[in-house]
Coordinates of C-alpha atoms and ligand atoms in Angstrom, one line a residue:
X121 CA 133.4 77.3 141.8
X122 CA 133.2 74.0 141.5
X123 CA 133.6 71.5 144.4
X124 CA 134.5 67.9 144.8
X125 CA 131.2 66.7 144.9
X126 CA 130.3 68.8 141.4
X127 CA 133.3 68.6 139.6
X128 CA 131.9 70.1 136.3
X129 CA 129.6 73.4 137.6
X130 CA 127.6 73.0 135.0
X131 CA 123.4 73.6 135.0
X132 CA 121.3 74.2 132.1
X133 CA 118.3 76.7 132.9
X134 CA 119.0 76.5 136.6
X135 CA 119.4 72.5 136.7
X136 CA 122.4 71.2 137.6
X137 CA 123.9 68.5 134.9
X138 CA 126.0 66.3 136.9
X139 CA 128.3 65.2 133.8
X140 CA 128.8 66.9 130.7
X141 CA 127.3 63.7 128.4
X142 CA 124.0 63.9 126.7
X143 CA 121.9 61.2 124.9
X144 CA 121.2 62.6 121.7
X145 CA 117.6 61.7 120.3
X146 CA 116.8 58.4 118.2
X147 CA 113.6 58.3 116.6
X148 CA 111.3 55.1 117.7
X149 CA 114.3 54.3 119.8
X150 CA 115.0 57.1 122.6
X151 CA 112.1 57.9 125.1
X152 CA 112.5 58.1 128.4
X153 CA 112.2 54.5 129.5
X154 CA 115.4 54.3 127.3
X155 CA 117.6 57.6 129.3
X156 CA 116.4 56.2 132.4
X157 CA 118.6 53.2 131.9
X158 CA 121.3 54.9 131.5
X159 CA 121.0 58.0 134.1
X160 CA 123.8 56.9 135.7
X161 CA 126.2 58.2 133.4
X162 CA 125.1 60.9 131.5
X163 CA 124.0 64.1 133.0
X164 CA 121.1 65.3 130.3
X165 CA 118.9 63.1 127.7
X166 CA 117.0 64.4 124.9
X167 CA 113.8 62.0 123.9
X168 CA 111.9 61.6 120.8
X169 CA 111.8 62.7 117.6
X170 CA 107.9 63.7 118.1
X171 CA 105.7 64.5 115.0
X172 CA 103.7 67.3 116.7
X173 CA 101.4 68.6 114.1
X174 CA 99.7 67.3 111.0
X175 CA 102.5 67.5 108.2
X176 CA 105.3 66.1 110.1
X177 CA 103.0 62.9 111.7
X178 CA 102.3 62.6 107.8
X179 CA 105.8 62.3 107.2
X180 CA 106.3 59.9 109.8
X181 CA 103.9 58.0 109.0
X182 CA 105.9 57.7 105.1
X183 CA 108.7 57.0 106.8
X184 CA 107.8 54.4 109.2
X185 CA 106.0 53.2 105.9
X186 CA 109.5 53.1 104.2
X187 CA 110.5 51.1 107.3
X188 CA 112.2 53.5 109.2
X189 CA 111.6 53.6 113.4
X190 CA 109.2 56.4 114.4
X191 CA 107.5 57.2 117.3
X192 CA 103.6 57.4 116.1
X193 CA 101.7 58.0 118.9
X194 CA 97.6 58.8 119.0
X195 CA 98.3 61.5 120.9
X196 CA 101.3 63.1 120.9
X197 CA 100.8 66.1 123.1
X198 CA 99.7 63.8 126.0
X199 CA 103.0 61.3 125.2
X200 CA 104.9 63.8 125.6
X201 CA 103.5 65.2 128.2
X202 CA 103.6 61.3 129.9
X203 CA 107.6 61.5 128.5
X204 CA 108.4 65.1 130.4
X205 CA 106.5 63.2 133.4
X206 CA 109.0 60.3 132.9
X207 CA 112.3 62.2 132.7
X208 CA 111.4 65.5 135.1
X209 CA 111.9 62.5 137.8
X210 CA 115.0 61.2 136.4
X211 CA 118.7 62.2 138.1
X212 CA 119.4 63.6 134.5
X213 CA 118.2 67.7 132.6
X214 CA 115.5 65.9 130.1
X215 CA 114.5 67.1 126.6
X216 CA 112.1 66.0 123.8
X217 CA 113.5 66.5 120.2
X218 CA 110.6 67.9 118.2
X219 CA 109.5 67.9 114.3
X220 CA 107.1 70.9 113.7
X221 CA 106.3 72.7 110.5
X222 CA 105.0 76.0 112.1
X223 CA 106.3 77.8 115.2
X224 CA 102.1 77.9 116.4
X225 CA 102.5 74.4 116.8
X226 CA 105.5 74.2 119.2
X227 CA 104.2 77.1 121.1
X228 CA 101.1 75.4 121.9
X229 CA 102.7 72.0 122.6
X230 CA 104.7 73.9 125.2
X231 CA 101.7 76.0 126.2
X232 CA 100.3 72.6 127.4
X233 CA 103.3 70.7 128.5
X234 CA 105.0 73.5 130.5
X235 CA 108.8 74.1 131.3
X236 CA 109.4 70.7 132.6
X237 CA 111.5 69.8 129.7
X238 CA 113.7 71.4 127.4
X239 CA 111.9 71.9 123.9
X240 CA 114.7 71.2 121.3
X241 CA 113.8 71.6 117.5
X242 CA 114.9 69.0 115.1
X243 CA 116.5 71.2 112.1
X244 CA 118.5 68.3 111.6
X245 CA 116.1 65.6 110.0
X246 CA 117.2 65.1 106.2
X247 CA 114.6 62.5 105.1
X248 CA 112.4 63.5 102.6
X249 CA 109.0 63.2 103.6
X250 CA 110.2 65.3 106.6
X251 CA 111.9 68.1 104.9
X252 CA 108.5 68.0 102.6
X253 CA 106.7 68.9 105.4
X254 CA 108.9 72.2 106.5
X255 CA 110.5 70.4 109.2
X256 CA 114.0 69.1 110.2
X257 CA 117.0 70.1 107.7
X258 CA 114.5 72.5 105.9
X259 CA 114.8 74.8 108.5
X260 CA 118.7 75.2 108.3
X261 CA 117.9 76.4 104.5
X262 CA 115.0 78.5 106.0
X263 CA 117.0 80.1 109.1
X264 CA 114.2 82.6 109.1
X265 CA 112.0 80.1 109.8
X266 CA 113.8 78.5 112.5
X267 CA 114.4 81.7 114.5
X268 CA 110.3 82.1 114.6
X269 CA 109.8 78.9 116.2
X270 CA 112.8 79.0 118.6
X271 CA 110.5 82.6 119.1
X272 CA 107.8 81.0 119.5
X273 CA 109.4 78.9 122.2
X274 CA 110.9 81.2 123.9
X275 CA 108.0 83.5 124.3
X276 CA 106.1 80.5 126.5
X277 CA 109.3 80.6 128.8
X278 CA 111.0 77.2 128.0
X279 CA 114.5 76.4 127.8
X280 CA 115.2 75.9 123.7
X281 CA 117.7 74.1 122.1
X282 CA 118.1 73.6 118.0
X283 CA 119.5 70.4 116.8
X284 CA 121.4 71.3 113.7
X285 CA 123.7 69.3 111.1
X286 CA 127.1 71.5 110.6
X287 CA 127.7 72.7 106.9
X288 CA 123.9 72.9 105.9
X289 CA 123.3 76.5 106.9
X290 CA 124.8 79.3 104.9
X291 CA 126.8 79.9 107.9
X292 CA 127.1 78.2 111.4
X293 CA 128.6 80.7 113.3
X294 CA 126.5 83.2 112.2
X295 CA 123.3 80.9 112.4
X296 CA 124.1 80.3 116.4
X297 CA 124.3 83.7 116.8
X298 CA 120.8 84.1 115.3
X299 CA 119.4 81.5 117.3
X300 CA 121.1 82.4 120.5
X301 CA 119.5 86.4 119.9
X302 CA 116.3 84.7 119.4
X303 CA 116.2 83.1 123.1
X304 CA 117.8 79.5 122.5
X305 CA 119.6 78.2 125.0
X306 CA 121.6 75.3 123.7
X307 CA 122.4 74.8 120.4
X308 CA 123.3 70.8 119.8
X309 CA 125.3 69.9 116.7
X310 CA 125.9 66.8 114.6
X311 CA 129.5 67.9 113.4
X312 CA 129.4 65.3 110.4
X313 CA 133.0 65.4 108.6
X314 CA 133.6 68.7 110.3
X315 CA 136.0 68.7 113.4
X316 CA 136.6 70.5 116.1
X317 CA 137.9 74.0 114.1
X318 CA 133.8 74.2 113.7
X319 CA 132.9 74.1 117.1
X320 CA 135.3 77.1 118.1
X321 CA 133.8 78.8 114.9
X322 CA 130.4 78.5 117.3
X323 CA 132.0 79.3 120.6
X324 CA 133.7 82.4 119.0
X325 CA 130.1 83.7 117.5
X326 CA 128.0 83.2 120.6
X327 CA 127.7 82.2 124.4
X328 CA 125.2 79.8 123.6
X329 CA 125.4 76.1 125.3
X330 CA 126.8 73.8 122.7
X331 CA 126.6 70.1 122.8
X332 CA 129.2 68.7 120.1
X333 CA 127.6 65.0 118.5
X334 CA 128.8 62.6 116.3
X335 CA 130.5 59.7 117.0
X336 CA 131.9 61.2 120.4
X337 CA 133.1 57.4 122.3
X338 CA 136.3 58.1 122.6
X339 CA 137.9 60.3 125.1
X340 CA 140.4 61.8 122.7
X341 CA 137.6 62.9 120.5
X342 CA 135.4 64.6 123.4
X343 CA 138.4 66.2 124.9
X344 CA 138.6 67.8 121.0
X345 CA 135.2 69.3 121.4
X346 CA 135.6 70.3 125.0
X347 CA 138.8 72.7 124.7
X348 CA 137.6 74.0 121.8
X349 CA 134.1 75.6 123.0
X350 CA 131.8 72.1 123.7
X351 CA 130.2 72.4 126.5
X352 CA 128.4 68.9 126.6
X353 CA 129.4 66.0 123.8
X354 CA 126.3 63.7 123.2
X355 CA 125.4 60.0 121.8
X356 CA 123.3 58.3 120.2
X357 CA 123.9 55.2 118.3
X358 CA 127.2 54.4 121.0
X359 CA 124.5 55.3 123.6
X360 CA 125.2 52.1 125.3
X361 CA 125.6 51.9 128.8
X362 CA 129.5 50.6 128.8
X363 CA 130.3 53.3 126.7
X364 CA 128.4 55.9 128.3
X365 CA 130.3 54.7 131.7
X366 CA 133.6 54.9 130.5
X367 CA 133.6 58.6 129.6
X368 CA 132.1 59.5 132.2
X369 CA 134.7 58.0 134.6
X370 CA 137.1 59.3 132.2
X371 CA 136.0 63.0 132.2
X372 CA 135.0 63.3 135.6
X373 CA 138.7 62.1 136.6
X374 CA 140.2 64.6 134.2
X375 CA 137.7 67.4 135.9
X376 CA 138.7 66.2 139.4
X377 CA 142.6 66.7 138.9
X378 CA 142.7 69.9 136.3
X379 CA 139.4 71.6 137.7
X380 CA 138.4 73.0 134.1
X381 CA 137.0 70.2 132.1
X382 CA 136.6 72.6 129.1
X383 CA 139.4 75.1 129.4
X384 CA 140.4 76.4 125.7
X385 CA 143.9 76.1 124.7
X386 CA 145.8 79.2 124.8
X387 CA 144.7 81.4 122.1
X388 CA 147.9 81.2 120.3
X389 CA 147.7 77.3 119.9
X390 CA 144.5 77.6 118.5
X391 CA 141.7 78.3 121.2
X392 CA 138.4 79.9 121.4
X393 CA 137.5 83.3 122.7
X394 CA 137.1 81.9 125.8
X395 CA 141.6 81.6 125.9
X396 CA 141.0 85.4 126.8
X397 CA 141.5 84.4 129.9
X398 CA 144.9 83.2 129.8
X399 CA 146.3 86.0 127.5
X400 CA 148.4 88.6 128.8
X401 CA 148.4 92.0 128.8
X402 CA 148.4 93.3 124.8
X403 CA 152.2 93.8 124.2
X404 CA 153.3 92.1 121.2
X405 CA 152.0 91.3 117.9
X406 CA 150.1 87.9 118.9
X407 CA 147.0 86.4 118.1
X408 CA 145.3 88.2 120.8
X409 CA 145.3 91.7 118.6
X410 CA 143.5 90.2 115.7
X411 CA 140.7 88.5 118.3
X412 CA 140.2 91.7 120.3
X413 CA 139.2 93.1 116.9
X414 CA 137.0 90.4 116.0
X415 CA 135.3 90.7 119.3
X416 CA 135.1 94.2 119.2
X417 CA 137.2 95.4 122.5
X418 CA 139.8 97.6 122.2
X419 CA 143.1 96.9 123.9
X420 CA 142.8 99.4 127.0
X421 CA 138.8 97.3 127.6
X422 CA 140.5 94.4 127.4
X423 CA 142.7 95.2 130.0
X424 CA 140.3 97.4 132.1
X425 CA 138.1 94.1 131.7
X426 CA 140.4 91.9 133.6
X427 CA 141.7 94.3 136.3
X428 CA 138.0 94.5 137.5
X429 CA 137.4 91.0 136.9
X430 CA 140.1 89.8 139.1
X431 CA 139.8 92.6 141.6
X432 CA 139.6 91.3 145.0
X433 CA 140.3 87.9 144.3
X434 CA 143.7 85.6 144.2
X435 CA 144.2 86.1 140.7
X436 CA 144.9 90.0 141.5
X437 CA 148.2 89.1 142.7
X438 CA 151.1 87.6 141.4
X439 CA 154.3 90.3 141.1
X440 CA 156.9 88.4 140.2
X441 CA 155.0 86.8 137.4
X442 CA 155.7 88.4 134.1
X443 CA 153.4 91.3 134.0
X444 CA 152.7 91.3 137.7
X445 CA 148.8 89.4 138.2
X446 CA 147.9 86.0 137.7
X447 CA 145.3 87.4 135.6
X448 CA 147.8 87.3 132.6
X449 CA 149.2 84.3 133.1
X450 CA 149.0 81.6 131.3
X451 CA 147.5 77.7 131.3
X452 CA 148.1 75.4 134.1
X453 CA 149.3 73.1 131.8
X454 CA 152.3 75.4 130.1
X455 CA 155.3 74.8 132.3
X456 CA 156.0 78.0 134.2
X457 CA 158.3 78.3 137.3
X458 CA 157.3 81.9 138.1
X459 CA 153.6 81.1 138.2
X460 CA 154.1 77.8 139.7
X461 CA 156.5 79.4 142.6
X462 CA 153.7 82.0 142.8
X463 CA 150.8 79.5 143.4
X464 CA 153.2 77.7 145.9
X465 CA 153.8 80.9 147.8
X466 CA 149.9 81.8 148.0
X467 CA 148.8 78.1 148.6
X468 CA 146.9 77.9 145.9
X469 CA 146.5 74.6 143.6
X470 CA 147.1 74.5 139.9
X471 CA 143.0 73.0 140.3
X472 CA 142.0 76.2 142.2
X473 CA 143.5 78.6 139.8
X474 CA 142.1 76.8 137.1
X475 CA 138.8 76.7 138.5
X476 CA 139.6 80.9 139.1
X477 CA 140.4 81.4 135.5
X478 CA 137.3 79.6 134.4
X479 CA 135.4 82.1 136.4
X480 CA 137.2 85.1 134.7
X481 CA 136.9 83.6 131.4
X482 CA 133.0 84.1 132.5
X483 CA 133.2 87.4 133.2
X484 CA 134.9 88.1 129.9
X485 CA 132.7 85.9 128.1
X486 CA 129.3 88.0 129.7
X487 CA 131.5 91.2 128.5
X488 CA 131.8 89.9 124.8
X489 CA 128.2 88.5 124.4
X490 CA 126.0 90.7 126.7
X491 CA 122.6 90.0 127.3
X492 CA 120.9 92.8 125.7
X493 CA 122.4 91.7 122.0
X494 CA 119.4 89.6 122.4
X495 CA 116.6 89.9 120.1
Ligands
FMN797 C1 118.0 55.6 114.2 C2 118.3 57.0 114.4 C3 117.2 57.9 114.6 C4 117.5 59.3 114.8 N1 116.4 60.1 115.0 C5 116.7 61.5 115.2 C6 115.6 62.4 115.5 O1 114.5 62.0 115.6 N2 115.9 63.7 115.8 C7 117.2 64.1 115.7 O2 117.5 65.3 115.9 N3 118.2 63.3 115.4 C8 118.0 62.0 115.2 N4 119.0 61.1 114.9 C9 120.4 61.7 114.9 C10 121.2 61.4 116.2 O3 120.7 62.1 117.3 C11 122.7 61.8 116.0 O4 122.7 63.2 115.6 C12 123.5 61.0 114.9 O5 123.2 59.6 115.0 C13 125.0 61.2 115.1 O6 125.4 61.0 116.4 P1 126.0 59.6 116.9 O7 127.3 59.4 116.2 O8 126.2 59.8 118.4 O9 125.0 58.5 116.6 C14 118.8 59.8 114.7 C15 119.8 58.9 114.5 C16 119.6 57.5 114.4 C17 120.8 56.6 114.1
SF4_798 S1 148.5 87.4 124.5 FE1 150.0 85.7 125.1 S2 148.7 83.9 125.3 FE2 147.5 85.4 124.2 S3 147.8 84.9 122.0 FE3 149.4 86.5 122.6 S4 151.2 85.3 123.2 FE4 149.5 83.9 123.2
SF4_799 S1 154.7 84.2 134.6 FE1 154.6 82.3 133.4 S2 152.4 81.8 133.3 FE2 152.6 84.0 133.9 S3 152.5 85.1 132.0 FE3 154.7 84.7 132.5 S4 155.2 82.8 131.4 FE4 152.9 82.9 131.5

């Protein structure tokens, strides 16, 4: 559970990321001079893009040419090697956002540079001279494509994440999935005109890490993304440090007094699969039949799930709540005397039993998207 000092619990391949805000990638702009400045307030920093093989330093160079910023460096294995250096000392998870036209070349750029970064493919680039070369968008209308190289990656034992433009792909949902089977960890999205109904799409397809982007200053907006699946938002052009400050006193407030910073809604007022967790036991024709479906449990699993998840922990009791365990109950935040008299009674905080049903929304979570659906 989280604790006062950690109020988020959140750690991407075994490194703890102490707020749930990312800088998203600007080419020519972000490195890690640039995240460095701003460590303060955001808990992960993606650097680059870097051109890594022939094609795609071609294309930079045409687009630097048509007076775009790029990062052109002689070398670019040792800059990013210099980069991963750079951020592996800063208080913040680093990445380097990559343009590659064949999976060979990001395996052997992380074959050099090692795990001390996360590796995160640029499918997202729609300039021409880029998608020329078989890198950025192209890969979202080549999925195959992209699943070798996040492979590719994999297979060298890195930490992956795809940067992706929603409503490119034939599908999203079913794209994450791919990428998720394939060994990506994170999957970071540039929602475009698409809002938050997108990200739950994602969360209800696959466990992966997603970090929702685009135009994310206001709290409002990142609160959007976070009960609906986000699990980071990130920045890039509002990357400033004021901005970057404000949320991040903003969220880690809102973390501090309700415990969950991404709880779902309830799954009848629209949340992901993760609002499992607050449904209650399969009695009436509710939103929770159709989703049990979808995720393939049948009513007596889903119930069997819960009972074991909750076994020998506070949310096993509860029996003069409706259907006798906290483990059905419902949000913190819907007004409900029985389970409020209930927490009173066992001394338990509205925080605490948040922070409890976030950990059974885990365990439900490892039950719908097991491990060995990997690829
Ligand atoms: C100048 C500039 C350069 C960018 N370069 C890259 C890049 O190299 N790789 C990438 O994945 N996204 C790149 N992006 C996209 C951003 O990371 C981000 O997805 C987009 O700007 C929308 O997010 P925002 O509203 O926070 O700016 C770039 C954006 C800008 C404005
Ligand atoms: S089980 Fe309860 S919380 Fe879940 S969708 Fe049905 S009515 Fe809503
Ligand atoms: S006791 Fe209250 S919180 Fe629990 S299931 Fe009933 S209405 Fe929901």
């Amino acid at each position: 559970m989280s604790s006062p000092g950690d109020p988020f619990d959140l750690a991407v391949d075994g490194h703890r990321v102490k707020t749930p805000i990312a800088i998203a990638s600007m080419a020519g702009v972000v490195d890690a001079a640039y995240i460095a400045a701003r460590a303060d307030h955001v808990g992960m920093g993606f650097a680059g893009g870097y051109s890594i093989d022939p094609p795609t330093i071609e294309a930079s160079r045409r687009m630097a040419g048509g007076g775009r910023c790029e990062f052109l460096p002689g070398d670019p294995v040792a800059e990013i090697g210099r980069q991963a250096d750079l951020l592996s000392r800063l208080p913040v998870v680093g990445g380097v956002n990559l343009r590659a036209s064949t999976p060979g070349a990001l395996a052997d750029l992380a074959g050099s540079v090692g795990d001390r970064v996360i590796y995160e493919i640029d499918a997202h680039c729609r300039q021409k001279p880029m998608m020329e070369a078989g890198s950025g968008e192209f890969l979202l209308h080549h999925p195959d494509r992209l699943v070798e190289m996040v492979r590719a990656l994999a297979s060298r034992e890195v930490m992956v994440s795809v940067k992706i433009r929603a409503g490119v792909a034939g599908s999203d949902p079913e794209l994450a999935r791919r990428l998720w089977e394939a060994g990506a960890g994170l999957l970071h999205v540039d929602l475009m005109d698409a809002g938050h109904a997108k990200i739950r799409q994602i969360r209800n397809a696959s466990p992966i890490m997603i970090i929702a982007n685009n135009s994310m200053q206001s709290f409002d907006r990142v609160m959007e993304m976070f009960s609906h699946g986000a699990d980071l938002v990130s920045l890039a052009r509002h990357s400033d440090p004021e901005t970057l400050a404000g949320l991040d006193a903003a969220i880690t407030r809102y973390a501090g007094e309700f415990g969950w910073y991404n709880a779902p809604k309830q799954l009848c007022r629209g949340g992901d699969v993760r609002a499992l967790t607050f449904c209650c036991l399969p009695v009436k024709d509710c939103p929770l039949q159709p989703t049990l479906k979808k995720v393939n449990l049948s009513r007596e699993e889903y119930v069997n799930l819960k009972r074991e998840a909750v076994k020998g922990t506070p949310l096993q009791d509860g029996q003069y709540t409706c259907f006798g365990s906290l483990a059905w109950c419902c949000k913190a935040t819907s007004p409900c005397l029985l389970r409020d008299a209930t927490l009173e009674q066992m001394g338990m905080t509205k925080k605490e039993y948040m922070q409890r049903k976030r950990e059974l929304s885990r365990a439900i979570m490892d039950r719908v998207f097991p491990p060995r659906a990997r690829t």
